[in-house]
mmCIF file of C-alpha atoms and ligand atoms in Angstrom:
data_model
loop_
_atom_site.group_PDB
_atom_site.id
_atom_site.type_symbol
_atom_site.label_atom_id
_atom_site.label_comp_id
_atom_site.label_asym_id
_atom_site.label_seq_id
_atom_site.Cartn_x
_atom_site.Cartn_y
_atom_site.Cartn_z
ATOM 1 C CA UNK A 157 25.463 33.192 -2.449
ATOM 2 C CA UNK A 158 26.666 30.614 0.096
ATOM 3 C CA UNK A 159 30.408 31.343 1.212
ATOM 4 C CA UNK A 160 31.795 27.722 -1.157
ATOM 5 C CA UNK A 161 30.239 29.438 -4.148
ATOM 6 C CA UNK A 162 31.762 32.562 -3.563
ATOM 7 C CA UNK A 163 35.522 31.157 -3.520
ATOM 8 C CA UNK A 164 35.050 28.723 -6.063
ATOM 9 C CA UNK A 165 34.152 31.976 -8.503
ATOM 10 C CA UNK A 166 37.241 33.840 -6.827
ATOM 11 C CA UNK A 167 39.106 30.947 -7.842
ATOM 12 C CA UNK A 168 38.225 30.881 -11.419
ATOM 13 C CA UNK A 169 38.389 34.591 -11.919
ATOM 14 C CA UNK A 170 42.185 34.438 -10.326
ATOM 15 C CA UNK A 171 42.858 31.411 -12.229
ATOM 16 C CA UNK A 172 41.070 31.707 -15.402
ATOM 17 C CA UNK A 173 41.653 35.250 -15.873
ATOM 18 C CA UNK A 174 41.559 36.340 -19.586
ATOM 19 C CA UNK A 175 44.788 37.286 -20.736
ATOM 20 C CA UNK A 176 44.502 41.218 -20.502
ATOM 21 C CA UNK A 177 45.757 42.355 -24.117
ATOM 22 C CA UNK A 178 42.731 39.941 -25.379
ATOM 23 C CA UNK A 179 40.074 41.387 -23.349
ATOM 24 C CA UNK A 180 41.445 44.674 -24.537
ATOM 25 C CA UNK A 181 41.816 43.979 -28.320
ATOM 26 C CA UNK A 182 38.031 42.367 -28.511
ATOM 27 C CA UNK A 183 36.217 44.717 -26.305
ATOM 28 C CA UNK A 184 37.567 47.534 -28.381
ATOM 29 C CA UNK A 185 36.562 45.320 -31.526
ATOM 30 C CA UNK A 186 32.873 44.858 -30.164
ATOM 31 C CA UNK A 187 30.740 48.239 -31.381
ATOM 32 C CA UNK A 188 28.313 46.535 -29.025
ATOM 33 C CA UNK A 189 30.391 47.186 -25.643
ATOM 34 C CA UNK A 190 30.813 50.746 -26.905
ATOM 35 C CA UNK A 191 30.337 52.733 -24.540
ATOM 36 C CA UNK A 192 30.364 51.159 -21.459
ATOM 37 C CA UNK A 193 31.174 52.122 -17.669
ATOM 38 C CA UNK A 194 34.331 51.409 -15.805
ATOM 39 C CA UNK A 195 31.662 49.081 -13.720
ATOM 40 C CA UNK A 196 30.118 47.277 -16.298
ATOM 41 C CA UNK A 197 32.801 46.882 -18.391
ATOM 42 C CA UNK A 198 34.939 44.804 -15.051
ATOM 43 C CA UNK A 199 31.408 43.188 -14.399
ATOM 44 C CA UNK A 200 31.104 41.836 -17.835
ATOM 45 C CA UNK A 201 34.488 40.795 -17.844
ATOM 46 C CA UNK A 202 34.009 38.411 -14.478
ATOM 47 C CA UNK A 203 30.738 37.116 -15.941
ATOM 48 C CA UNK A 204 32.472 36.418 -19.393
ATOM 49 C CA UNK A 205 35.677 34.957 -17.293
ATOM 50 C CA UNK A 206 33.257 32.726 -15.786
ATOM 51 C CA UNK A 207 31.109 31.533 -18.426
ATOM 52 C CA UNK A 208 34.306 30.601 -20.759
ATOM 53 C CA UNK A 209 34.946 28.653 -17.453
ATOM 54 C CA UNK A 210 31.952 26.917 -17.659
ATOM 55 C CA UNK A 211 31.236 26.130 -21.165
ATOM 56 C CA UNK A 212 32.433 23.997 -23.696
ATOM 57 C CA UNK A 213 33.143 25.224 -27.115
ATOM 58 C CA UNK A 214 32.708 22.655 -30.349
ATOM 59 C CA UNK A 215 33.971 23.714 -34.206
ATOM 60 C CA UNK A 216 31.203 21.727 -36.362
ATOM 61 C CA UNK A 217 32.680 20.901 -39.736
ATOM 62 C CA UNK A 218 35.939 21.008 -38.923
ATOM 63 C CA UNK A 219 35.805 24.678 -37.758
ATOM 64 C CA UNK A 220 38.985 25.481 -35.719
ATOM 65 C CA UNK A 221 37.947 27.810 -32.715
ATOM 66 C CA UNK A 222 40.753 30.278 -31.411
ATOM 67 C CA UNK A 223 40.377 31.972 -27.849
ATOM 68 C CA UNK A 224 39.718 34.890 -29.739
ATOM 69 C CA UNK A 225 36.643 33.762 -31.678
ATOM 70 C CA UNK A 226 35.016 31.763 -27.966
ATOM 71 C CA UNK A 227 35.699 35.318 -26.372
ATOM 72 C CA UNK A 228 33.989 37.293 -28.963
ATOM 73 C CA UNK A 229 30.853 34.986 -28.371
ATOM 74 C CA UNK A 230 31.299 35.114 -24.596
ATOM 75 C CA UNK A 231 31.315 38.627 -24.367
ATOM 76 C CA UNK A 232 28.678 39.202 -26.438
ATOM 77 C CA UNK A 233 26.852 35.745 -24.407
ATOM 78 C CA UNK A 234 27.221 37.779 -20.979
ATOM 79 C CA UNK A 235 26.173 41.376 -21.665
ATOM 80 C CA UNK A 236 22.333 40.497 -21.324
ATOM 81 C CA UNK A 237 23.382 38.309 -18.228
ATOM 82 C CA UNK A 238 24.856 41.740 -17.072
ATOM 83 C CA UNK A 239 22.161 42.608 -15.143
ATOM 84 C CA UNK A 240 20.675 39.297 -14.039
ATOM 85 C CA UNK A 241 23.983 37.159 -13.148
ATOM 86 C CA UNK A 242 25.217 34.316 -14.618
ATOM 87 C CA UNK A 243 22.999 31.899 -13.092
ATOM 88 C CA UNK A 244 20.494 32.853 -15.895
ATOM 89 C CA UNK A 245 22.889 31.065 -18.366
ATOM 90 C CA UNK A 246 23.356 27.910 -16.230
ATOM 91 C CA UNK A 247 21.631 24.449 -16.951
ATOM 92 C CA UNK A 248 23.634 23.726 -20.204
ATOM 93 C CA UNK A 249 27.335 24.130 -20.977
ATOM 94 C CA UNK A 250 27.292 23.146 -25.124
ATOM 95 C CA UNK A 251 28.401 25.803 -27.802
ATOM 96 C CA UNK A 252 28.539 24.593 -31.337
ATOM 97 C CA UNK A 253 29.742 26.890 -33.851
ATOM 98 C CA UNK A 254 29.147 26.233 -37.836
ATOM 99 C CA UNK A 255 31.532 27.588 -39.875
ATOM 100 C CA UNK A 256 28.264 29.363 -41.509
ATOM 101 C CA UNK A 257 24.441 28.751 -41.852
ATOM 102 C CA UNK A 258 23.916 25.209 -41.351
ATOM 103 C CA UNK A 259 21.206 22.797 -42.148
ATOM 104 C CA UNK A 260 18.717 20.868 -40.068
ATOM 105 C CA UNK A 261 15.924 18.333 -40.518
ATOM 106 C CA UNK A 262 12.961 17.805 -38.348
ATOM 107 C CA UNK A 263 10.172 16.115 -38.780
ATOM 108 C CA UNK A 264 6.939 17.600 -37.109
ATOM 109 C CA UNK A 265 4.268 15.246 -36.051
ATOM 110 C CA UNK A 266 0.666 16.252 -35.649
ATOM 111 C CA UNK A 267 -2.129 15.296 -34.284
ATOM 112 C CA UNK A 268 -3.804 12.845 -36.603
ATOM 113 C CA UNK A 269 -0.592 11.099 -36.337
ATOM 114 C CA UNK A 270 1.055 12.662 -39.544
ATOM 115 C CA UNK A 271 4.681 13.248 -39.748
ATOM 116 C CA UNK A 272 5.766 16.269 -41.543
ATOM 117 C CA UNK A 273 9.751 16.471 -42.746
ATOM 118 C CA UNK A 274 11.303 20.019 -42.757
ATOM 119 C CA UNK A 275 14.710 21.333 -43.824
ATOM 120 C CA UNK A 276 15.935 24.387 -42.350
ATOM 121 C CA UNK A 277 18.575 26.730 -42.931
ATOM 122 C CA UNK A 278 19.613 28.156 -40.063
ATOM 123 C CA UNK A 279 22.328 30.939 -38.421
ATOM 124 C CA UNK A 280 21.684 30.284 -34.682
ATOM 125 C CA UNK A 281 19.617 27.927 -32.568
ATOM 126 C CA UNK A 282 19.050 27.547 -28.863
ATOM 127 C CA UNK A 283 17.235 24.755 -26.803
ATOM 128 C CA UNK A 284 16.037 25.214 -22.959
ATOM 129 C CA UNK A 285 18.286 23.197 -21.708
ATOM 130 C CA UNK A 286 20.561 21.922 -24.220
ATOM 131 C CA UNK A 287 23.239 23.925 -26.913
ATOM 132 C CA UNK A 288 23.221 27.417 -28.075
ATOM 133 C CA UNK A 289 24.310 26.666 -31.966
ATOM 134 C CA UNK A 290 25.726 29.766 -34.340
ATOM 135 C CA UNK A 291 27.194 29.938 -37.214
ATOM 136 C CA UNK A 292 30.551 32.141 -37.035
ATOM 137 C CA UNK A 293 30.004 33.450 -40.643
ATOM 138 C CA UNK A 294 27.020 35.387 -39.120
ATOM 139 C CA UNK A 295 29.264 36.123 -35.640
ATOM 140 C CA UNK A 296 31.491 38.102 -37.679
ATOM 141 C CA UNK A 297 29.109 39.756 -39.974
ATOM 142 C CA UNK A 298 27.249 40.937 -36.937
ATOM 143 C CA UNK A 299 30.969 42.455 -35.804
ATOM 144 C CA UNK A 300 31.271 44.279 -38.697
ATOM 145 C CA UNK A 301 27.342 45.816 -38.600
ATOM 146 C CA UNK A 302 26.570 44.853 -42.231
ATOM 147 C CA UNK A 303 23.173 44.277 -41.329
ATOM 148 C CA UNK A 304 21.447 46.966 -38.599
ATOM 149 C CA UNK A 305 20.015 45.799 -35.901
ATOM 150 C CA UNK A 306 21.247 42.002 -36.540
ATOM 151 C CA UNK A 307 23.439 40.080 -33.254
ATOM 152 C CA UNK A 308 22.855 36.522 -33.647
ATOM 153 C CA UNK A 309 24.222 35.398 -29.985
ATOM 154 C CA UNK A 310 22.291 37.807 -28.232
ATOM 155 C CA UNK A 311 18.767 36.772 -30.290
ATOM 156 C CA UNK A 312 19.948 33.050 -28.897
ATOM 157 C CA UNK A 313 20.731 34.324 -25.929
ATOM 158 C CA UNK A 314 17.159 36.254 -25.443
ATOM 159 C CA UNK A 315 15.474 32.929 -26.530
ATOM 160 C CA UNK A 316 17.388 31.329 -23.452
ATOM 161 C CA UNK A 317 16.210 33.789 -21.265
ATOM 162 C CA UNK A 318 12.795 33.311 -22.485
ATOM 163 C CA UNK A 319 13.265 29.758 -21.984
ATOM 164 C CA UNK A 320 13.640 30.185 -18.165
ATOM 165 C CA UNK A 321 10.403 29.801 -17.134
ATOM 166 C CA UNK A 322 8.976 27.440 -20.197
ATOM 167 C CA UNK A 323 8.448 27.386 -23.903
ATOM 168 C CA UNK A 324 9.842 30.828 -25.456
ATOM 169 C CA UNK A 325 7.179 32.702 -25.178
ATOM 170 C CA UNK A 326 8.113 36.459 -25.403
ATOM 171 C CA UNK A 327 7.717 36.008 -21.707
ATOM 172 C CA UNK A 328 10.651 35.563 -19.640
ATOM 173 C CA UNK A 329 10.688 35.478 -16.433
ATOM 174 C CA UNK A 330 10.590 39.267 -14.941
ATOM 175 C CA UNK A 331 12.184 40.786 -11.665
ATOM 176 C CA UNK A 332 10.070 41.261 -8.862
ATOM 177 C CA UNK A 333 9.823 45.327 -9.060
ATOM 178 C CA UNK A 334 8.792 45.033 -12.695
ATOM 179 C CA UNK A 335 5.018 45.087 -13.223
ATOM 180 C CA UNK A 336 3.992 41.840 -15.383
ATOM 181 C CA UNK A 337 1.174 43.973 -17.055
ATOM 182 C CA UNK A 338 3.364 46.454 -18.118
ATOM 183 C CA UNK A 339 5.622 44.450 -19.698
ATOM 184 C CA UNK A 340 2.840 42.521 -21.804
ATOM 185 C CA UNK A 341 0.753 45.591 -22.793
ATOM 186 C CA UNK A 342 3.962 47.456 -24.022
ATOM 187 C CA UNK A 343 5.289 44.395 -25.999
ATOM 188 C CA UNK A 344 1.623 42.610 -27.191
ATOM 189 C CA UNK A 345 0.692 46.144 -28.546
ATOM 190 C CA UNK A 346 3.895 46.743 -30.392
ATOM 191 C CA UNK A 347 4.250 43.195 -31.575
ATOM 192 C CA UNK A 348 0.353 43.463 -32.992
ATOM 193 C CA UNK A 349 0.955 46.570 -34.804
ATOM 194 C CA UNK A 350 4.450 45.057 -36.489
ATOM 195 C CA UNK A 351 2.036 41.783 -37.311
ATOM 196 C CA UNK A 352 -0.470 44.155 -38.876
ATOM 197 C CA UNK A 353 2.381 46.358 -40.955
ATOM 198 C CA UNK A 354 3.937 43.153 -42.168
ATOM 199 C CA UNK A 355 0.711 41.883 -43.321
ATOM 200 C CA UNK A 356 -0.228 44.755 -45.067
ATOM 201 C CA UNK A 357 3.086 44.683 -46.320
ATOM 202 C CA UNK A 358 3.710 48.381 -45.241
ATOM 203 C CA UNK A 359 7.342 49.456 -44.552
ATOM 204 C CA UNK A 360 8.281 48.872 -41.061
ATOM 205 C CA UNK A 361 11.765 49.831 -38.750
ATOM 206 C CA UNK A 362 12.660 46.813 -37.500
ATOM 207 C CA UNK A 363 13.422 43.132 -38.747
ATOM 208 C CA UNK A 364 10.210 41.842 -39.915
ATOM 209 C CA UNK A 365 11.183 38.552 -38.550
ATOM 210 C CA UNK A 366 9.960 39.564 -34.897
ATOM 211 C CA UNK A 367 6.338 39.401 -36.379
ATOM 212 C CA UNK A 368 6.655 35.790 -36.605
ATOM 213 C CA UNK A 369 5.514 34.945 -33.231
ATOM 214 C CA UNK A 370 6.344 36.636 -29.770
ATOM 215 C CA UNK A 371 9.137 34.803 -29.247
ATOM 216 C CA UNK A 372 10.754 35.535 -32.299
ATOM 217 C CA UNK A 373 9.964 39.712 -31.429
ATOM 218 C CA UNK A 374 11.434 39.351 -27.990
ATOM 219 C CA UNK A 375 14.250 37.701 -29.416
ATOM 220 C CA UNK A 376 14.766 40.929 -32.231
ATOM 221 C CA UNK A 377 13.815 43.606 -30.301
ATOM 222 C CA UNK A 378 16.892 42.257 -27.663
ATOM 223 C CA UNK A 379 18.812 42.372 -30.748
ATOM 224 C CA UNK A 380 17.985 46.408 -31.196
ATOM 225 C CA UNK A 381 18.131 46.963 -27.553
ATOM 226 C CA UNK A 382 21.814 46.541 -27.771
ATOM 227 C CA UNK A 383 22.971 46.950 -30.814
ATOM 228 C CA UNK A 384 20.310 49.640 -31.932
ATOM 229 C CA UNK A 385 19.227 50.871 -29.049
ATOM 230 C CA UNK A 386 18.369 54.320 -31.136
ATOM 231 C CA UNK A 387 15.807 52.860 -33.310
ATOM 232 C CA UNK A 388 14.182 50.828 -30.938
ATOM 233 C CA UNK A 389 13.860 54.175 -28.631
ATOM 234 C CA UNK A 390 12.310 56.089 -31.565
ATOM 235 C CA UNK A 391 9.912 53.277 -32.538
ATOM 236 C CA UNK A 392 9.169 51.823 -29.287
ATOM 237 C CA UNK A 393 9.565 53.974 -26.866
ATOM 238 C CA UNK A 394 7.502 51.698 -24.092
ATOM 239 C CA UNK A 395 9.334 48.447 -25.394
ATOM 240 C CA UNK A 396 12.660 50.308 -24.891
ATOM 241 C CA UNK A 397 11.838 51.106 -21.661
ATOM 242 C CA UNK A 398 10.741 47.654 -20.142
ATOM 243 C CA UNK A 399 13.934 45.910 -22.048
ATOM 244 C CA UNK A 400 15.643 48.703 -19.572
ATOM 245 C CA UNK A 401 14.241 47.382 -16.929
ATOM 246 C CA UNK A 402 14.290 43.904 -17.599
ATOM 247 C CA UNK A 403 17.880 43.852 -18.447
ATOM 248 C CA UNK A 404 18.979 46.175 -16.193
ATOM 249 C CA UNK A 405 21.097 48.530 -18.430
ATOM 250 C CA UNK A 406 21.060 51.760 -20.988
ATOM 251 C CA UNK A 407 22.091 51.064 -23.790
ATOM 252 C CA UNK A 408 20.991 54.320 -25.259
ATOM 253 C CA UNK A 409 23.141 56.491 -22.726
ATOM 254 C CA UNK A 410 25.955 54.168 -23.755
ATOM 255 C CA UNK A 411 25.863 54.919 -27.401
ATOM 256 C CA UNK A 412 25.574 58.646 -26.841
ATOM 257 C CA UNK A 413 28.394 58.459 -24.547
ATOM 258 C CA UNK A 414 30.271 56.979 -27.406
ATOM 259 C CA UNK A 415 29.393 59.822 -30.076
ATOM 260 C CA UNK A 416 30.942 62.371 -27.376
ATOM 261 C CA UNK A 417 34.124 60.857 -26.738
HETATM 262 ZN ZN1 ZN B 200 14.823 33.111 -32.991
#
């Protein structure tokens, strides 16, 4: 990092800092930074200092945002980035939030020339280099762990990572000292064998929307990797292991270390 880069962050962290009985009400509010180190915990809080910095927040729909609902998607924005840096998240700066699920039309075209018109209903949404959308309904639900396993932002989040190096692909871009085969034997074999219990419609442990296409299960499994790391460890054990890797980080030890105290 070249020596202007490194005072312009000093500058924002000394400037921008978040107010201190914030940072402490939310992180203690987040079951997802249970847990944590002394380390990570200051770490995430530069990266999330930063990143509020450098993003601008939108309320669709009339949806008034308070600092405390832009830091509870911050924080939650910057723990994958934990172990990467925040340059991973650079390249767009929009954050719309819906006050819930929102709506969207598309129309597809194909080949022959045919258009096709879809409506979706969606919670989140992310675009390579354009806005991470979310809907604040699901934010919050995802705070309160009705649904296991479920984190919106960090699904959009994964789908941005993924989007580093092209079209979300389950693939993104891996550090050097990771081996490439590794990581796509480990995830193609688990994602094949979720694709063949869905379609047999046997039960399986995770959300069966990561058998809708790779993306969609790197996206998921990210989702249990932090905020299940337990039954991602029992059912993919390999997976687990090469999320560890890729983003740097236990959360496994961290939930343990959280039963104990
Ligand atoms: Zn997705």
């Amino acid at each position: 990092m070249n020596i202007f880069k490194r005072t312009r962050i000093r500058y924002i962290l000394h400037r921008h800092a978040i107010e201190h009985g914030l940072w402490t009400e939310i992180t203690e509010k987040l079951a997802i930074l249970q847990g944590m180190t002394a380390v990570e915990k200051a770490h995430l809080r530069e990266l999330t200092t930063l990143f509020l910095h450098e993003k601008k927040f939108f309320g669709a729909q009339e949806l008034q945002l308070t600092d405390a609902m832009c830091l509870i998607i911050a924080a939650q924005a910057c723990l994958p980035a934990l172990g990467h840096g925040l340059d991973c998240l650079s390249g767009w700066t929009g954050i719309i939030v819906y006050p819930s699920a929102f709506r969207i039309n598309r129309d597809e075209r194909y080949v022959a020339g045919v258009v096709h018109h879809q409506e979706q209903v969606l919670i989140g949404e992310a675009w390579s280099r354009g806005p991470l959308i979310l809907s604040w309904e699901d934010v919050e639900q995802d705070l309160q762990g009705k649904q296991s396993g479920r984190n919106v932002v960090i699904h959009e989040i994964a789908h941005k990572l993924d989007m580093l190096n092209g079209p979300a692909d389950g693939f993104p871009p891996l550090h050097q000292s990771m081996a490439v085969t590794e990581w796509s034997i480990s995830l193609g074999a688990a994602y094949e064998s979720l694709v063949q219990r869905v379609e047999h419609r046997h039960r399986v442990c995770i959300n069966p929307y990561a058998a809708t296409s790779p993306a969609e299960f790197f996206a998921v499994i990210s989702e249990y990797f932090f905020s299940e790391p337990e039954i991602l460890h029992t059912h993919f054990a390999d997976v687990y292991q090469q999320l560890q890797l890729y983003y740097r980080q236990n959360p496994l030890r961290r939930a343990q270390s959280s039963y104990l105290n």
